[in-house]
PDB file of C-alpha atoms in Angstrom:
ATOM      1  CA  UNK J   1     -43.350 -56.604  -7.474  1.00  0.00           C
ATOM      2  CA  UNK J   2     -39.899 -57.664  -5.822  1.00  0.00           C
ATOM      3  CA  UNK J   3     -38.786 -61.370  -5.277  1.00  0.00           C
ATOM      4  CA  UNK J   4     -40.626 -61.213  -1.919  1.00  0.00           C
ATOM      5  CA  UNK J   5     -43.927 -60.687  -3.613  1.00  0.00           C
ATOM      6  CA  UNK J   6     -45.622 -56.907  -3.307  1.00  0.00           C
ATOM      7  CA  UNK J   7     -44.514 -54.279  -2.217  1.00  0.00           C
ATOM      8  CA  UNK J   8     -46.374 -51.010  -1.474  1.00  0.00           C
ATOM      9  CA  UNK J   9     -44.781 -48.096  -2.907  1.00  0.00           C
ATOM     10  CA  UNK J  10     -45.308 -44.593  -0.200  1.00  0.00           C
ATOM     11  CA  UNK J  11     -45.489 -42.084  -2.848  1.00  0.00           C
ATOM     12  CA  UNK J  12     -45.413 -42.609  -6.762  1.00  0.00           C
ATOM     13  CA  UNK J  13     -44.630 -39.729  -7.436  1.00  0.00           C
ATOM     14  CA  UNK J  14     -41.664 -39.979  -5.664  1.00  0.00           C
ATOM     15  CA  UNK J  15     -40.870 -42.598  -7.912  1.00  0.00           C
ATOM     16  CA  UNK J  16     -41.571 -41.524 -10.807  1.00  0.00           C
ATOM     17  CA  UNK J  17     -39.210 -38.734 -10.064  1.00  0.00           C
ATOM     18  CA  UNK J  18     -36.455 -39.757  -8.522  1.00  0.00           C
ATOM     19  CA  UNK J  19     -33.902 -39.923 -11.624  1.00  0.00           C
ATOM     20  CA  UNK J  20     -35.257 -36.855 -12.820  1.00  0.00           C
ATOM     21  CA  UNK J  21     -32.039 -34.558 -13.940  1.00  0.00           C
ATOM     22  CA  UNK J  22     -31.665 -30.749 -12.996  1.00  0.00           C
ATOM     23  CA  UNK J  23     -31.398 -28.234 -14.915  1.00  0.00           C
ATOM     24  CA  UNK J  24     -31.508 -29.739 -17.964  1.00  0.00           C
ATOM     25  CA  UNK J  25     -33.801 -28.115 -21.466  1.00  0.00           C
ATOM     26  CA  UNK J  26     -36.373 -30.263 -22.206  1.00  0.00           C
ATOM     27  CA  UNK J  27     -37.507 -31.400 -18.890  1.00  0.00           C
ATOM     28  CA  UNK J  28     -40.177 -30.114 -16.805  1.00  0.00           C
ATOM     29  CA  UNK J  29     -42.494 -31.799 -14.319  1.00  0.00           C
ATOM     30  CA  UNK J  30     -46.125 -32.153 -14.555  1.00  0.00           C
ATOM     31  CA  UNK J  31     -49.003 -32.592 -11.655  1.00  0.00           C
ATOM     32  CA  UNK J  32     -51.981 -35.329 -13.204  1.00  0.00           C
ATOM     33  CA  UNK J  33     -54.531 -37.387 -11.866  1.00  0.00           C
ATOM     34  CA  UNK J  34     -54.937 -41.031 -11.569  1.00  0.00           C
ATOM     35  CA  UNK J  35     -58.336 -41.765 -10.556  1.00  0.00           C
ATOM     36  CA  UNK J  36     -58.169 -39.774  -7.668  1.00  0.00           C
ATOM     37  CA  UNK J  37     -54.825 -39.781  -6.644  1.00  0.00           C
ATOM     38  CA  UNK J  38     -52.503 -37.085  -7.726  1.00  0.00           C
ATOM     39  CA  UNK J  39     -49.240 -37.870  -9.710  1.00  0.00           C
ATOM     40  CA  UNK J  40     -46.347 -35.522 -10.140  1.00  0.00           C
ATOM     41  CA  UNK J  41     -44.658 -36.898 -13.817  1.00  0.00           C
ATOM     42  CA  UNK J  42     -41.534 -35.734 -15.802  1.00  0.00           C
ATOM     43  CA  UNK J  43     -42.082 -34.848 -19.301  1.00  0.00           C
ATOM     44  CA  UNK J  44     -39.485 -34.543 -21.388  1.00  0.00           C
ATOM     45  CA  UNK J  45     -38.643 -33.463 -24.874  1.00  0.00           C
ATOM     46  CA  UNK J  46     -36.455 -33.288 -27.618  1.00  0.00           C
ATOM     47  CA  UNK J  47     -36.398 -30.825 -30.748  1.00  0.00           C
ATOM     48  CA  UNK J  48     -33.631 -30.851 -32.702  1.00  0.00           C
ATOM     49  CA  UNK J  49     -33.203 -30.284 -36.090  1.00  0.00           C
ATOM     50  CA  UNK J  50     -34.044 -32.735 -39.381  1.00  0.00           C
ATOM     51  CA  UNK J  51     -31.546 -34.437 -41.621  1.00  0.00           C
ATOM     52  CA  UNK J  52     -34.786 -34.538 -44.160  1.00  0.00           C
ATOM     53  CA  UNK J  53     -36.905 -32.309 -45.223  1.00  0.00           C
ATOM     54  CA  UNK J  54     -39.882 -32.175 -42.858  1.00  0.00           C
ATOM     55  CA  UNK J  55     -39.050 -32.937 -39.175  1.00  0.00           C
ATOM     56  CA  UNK J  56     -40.645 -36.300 -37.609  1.00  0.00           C
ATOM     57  CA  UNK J  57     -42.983 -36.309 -34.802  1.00  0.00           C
ATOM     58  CA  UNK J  58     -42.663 -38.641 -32.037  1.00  0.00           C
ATOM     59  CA  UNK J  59     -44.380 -39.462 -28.774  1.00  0.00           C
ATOM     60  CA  UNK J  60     -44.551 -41.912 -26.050  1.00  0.00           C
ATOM     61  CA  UNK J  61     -47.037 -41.643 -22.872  1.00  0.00           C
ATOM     62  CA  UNK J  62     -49.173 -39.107 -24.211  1.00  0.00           C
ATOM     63  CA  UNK J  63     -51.141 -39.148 -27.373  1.00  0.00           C
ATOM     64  CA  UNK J  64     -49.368 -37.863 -30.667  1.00  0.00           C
ATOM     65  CA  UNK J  65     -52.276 -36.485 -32.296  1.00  0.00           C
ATOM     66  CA  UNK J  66     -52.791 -34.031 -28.877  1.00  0.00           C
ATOM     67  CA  UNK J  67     -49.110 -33.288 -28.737  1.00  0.00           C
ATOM     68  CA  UNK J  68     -49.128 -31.817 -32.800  1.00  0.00           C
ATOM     69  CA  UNK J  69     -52.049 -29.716 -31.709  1.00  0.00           C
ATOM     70  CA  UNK J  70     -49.827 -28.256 -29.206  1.00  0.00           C
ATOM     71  CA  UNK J  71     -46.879 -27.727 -31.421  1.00  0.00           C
ATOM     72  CA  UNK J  72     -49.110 -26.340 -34.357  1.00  0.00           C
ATOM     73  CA  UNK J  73     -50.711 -23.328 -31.815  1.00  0.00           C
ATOM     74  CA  UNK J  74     -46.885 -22.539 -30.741  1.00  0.00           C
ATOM     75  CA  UNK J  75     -45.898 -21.849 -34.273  1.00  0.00           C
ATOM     76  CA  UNK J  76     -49.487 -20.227 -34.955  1.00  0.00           C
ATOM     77  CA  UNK J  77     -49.597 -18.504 -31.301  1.00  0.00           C
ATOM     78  CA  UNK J  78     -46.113 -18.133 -30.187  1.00  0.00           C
ATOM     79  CA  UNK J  79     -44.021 -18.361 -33.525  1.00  0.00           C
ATOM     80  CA  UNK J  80     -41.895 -20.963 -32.903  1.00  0.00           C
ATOM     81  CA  UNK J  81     -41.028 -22.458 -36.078  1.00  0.00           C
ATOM     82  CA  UNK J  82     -40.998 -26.186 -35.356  1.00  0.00           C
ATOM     83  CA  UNK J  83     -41.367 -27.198 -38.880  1.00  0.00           C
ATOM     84  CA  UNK J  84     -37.873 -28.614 -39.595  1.00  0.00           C
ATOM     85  CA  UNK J  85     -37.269 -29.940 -36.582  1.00  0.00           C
ATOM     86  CA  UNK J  86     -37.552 -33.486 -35.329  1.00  0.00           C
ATOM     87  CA  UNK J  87     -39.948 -33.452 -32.093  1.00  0.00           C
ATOM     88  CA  UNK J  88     -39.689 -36.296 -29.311  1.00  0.00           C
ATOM     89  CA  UNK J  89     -41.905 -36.383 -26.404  1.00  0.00           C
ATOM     90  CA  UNK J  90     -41.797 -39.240 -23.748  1.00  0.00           C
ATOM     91  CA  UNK J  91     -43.682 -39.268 -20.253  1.00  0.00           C
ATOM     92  CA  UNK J  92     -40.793 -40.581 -18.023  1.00  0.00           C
ATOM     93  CA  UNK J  93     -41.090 -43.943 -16.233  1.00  0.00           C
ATOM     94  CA  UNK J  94     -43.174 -45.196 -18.750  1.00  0.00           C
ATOM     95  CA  UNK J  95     -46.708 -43.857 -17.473  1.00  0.00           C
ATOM     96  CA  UNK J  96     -49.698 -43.243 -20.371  1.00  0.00           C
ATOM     97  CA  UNK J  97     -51.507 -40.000 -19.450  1.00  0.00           C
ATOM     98  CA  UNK J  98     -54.592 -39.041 -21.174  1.00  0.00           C
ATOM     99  CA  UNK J  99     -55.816 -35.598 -19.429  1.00  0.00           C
ATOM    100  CA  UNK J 100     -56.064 -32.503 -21.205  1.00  0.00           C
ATOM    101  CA  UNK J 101     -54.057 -30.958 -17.491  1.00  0.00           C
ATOM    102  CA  UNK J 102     -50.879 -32.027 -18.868  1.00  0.00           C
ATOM    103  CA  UNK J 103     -50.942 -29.977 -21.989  1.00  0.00           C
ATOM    104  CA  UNK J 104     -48.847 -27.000 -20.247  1.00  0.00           C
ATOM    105  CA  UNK J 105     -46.260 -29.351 -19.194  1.00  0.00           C
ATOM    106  CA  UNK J 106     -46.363 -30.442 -22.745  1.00  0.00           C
ATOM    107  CA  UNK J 107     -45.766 -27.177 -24.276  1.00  0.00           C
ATOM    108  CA  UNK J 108     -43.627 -26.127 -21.268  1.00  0.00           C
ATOM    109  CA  UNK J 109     -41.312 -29.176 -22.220  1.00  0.00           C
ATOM    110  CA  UNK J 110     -40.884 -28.464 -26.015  1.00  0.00           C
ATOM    111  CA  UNK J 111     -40.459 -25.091 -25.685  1.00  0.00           C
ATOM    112  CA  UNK J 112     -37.549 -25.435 -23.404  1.00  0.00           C
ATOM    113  CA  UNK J 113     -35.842 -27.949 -25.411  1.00  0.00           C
ATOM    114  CA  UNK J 114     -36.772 -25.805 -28.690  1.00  0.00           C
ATOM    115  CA  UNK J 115     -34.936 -22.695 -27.043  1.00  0.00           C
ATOM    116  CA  UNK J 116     -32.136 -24.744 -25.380  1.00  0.00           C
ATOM    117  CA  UNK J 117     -33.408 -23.141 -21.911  1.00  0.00           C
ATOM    118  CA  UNK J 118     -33.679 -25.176 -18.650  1.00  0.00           C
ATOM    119  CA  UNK J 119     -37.007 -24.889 -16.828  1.00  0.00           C
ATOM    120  CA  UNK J 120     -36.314 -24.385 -12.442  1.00  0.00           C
ATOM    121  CA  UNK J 121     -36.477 -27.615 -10.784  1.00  0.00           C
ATOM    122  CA  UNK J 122     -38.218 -26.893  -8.338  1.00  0.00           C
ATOM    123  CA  UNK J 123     -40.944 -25.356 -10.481  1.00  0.00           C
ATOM    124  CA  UNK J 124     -44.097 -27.332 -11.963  1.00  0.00           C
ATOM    125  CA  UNK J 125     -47.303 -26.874 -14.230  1.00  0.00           C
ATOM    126  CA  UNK J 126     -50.337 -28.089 -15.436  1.00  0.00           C
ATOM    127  CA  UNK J 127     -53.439 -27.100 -16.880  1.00  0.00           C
ATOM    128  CA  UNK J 128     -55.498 -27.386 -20.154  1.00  0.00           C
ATOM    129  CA  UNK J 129     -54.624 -25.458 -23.592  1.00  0.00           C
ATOM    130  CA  UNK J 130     -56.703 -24.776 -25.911  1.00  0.00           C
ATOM    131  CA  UNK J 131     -56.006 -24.014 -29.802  1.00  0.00           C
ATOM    132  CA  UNK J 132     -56.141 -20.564 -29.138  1.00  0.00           C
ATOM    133  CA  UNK J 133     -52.809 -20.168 -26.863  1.00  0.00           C
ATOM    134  CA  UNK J 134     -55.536 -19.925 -23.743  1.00  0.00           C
ATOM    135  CA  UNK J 135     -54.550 -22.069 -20.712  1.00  0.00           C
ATOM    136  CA  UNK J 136     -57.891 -23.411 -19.253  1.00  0.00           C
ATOM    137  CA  UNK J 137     -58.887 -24.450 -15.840  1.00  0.00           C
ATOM    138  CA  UNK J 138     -58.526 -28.087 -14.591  1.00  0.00           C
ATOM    139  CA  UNK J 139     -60.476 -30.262 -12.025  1.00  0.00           C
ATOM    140  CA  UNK J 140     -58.760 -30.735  -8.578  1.00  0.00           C
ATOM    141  CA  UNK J 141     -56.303 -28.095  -8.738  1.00  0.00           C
ATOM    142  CA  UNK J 142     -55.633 -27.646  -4.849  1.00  0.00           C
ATOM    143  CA  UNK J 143     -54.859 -31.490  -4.332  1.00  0.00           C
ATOM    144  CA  UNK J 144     -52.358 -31.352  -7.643  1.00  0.00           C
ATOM    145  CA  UNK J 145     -50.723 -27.987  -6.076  1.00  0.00           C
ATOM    146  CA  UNK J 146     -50.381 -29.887  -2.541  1.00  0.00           C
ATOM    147  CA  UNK J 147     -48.558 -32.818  -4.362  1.00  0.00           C
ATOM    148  CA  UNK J 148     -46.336 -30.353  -6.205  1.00  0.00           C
ATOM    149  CA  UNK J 149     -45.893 -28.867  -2.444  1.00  0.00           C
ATOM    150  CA  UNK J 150     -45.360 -32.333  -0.758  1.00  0.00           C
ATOM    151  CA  UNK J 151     -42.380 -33.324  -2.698  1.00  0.00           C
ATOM    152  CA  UNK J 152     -40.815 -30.153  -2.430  1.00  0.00           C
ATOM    153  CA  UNK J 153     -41.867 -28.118  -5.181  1.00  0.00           C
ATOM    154  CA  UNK J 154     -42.183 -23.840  -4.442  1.00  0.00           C
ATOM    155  CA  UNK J 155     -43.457 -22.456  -7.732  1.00  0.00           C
ATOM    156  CA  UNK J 156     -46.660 -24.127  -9.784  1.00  0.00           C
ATOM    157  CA  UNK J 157     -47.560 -22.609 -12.946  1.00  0.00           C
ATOM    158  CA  UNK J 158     -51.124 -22.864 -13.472  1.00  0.00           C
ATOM    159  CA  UNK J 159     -53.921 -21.511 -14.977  1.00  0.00           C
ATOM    160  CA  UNK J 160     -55.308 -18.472 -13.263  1.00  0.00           C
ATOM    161  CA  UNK J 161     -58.885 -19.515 -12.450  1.00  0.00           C
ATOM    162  CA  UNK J 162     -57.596 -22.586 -10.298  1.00  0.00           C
ATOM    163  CA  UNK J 163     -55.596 -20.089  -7.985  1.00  0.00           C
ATOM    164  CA  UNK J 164     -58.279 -19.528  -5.295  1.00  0.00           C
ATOM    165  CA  UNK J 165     -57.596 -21.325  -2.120  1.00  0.00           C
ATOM    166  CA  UNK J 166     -54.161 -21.855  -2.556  1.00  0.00           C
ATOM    167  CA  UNK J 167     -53.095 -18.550  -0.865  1.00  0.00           C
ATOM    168  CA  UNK J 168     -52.614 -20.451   2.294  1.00  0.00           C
ATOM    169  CA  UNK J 169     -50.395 -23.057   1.146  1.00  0.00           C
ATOM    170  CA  UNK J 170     -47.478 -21.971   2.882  1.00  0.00           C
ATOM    171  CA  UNK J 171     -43.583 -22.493   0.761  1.00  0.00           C
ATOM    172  CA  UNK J 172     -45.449 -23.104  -2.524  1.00  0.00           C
ATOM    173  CA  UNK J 173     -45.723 -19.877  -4.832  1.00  0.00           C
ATOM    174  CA  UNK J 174     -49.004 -20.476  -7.433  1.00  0.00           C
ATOM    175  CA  UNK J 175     -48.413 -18.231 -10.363  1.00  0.00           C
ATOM    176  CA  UNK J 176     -51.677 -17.944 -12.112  1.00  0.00           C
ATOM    177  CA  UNK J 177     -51.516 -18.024 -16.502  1.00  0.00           C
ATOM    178  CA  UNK J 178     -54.668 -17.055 -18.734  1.00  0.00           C
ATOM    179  CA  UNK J 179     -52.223 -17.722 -21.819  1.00  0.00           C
ATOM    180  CA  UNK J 180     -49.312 -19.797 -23.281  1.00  0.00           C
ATOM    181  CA  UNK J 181     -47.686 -16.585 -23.915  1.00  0.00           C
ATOM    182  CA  UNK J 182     -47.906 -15.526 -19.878  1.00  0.00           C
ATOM    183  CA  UNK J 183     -46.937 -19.545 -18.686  1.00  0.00           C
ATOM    184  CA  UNK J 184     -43.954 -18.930 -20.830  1.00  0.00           C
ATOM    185  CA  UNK J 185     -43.052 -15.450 -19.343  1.00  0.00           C
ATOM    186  CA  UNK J 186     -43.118 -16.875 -16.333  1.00  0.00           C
ATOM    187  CA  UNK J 187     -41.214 -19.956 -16.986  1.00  0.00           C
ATOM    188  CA  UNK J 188     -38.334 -18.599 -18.664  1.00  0.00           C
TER     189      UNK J 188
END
């Protein structure tokens, strides 16, 4: 909305993007669906440690309780010890996302701010995690990896059985994860 009246906008994801900073910890972009359409969406986050005794947990465009299921199967699955540490976790540009498909971005997000490591650019993830460190298939995999391809993207973490049919997307390098443990291999 502009003083004109509306406006279309050509690609949201685009948008939702464009102040995104480089090479920075904590930052990592994630491919999700809006009805139909495919959004590519920062997610950023924040550990640092507590002035009190047990760290606080904070989120904004993605729901808490999901985001301290994540952290508890890193400590349990990966052994990061989280539990002094204040954790902040904001969607940027102010979008709510609800889908299980951004849970690697999630994780992706903390751990890189957690181990003061900057995730490539021109990398990014998605897919489903489950409690036991397993990174589970999501639904329209091939139109989130030609998104992540679109904008200019040449790595996508993913999980491994959404990999089919992307061998012929030319420039864009699928790496296919079973487990947080792998994702994180191949991320850092």
């Amino acid at each position: 909305m502009t003083s004109a009246g509306l406006v279309p906008v050509a690609n949201p994801s685009q948008m939702f993007l464009q102040e995104r900073p480089k090479n920075v910890s904590g930052s990592v972009v994630t491919a999700c669906m809006e009805g139909t359409r495919p959004l590519l969406v920062e997610i950023q986050a924040l550990v640092s440690e507590t002035k009190y005794g047990t760290g606080r947990r904070m989120t904004q465009g993605v729901d808490q309780n999901r985001v301290a299921l994540l952290m508890a199967m890193l400590e349990k699955r990966v052994g990061l010890q989280m539990l002094g540490d204040d954790v902040f976790v904001n969607i940027a540009g102010g979008l709510e996302v609800d889908e299980p498909a951004v849970d690697l971005g999630v994780v992706a997000a903390i751990t890189s701010s957690f181990k003061s490591k900057p995730i490539d650019p021109h990398t990014a993830v998605f897919g489903e995690v489950g409690l036991t460190g397993e990174v589970r298939g999501t639904t329209q995999a091939v139109v989130r990896a030609r998104e992540a391809q679109a904008l200019g993207f040449k790595t996508v973490v993913m999980p491994s059985s959404n990999t089919a049919g992307l061998e012929r997307m030319l420039g864009l390098r699928a790496i296919g994860v079973r487990s947080v443990e792998e994702a994180l291999e191949a991320l850092f």
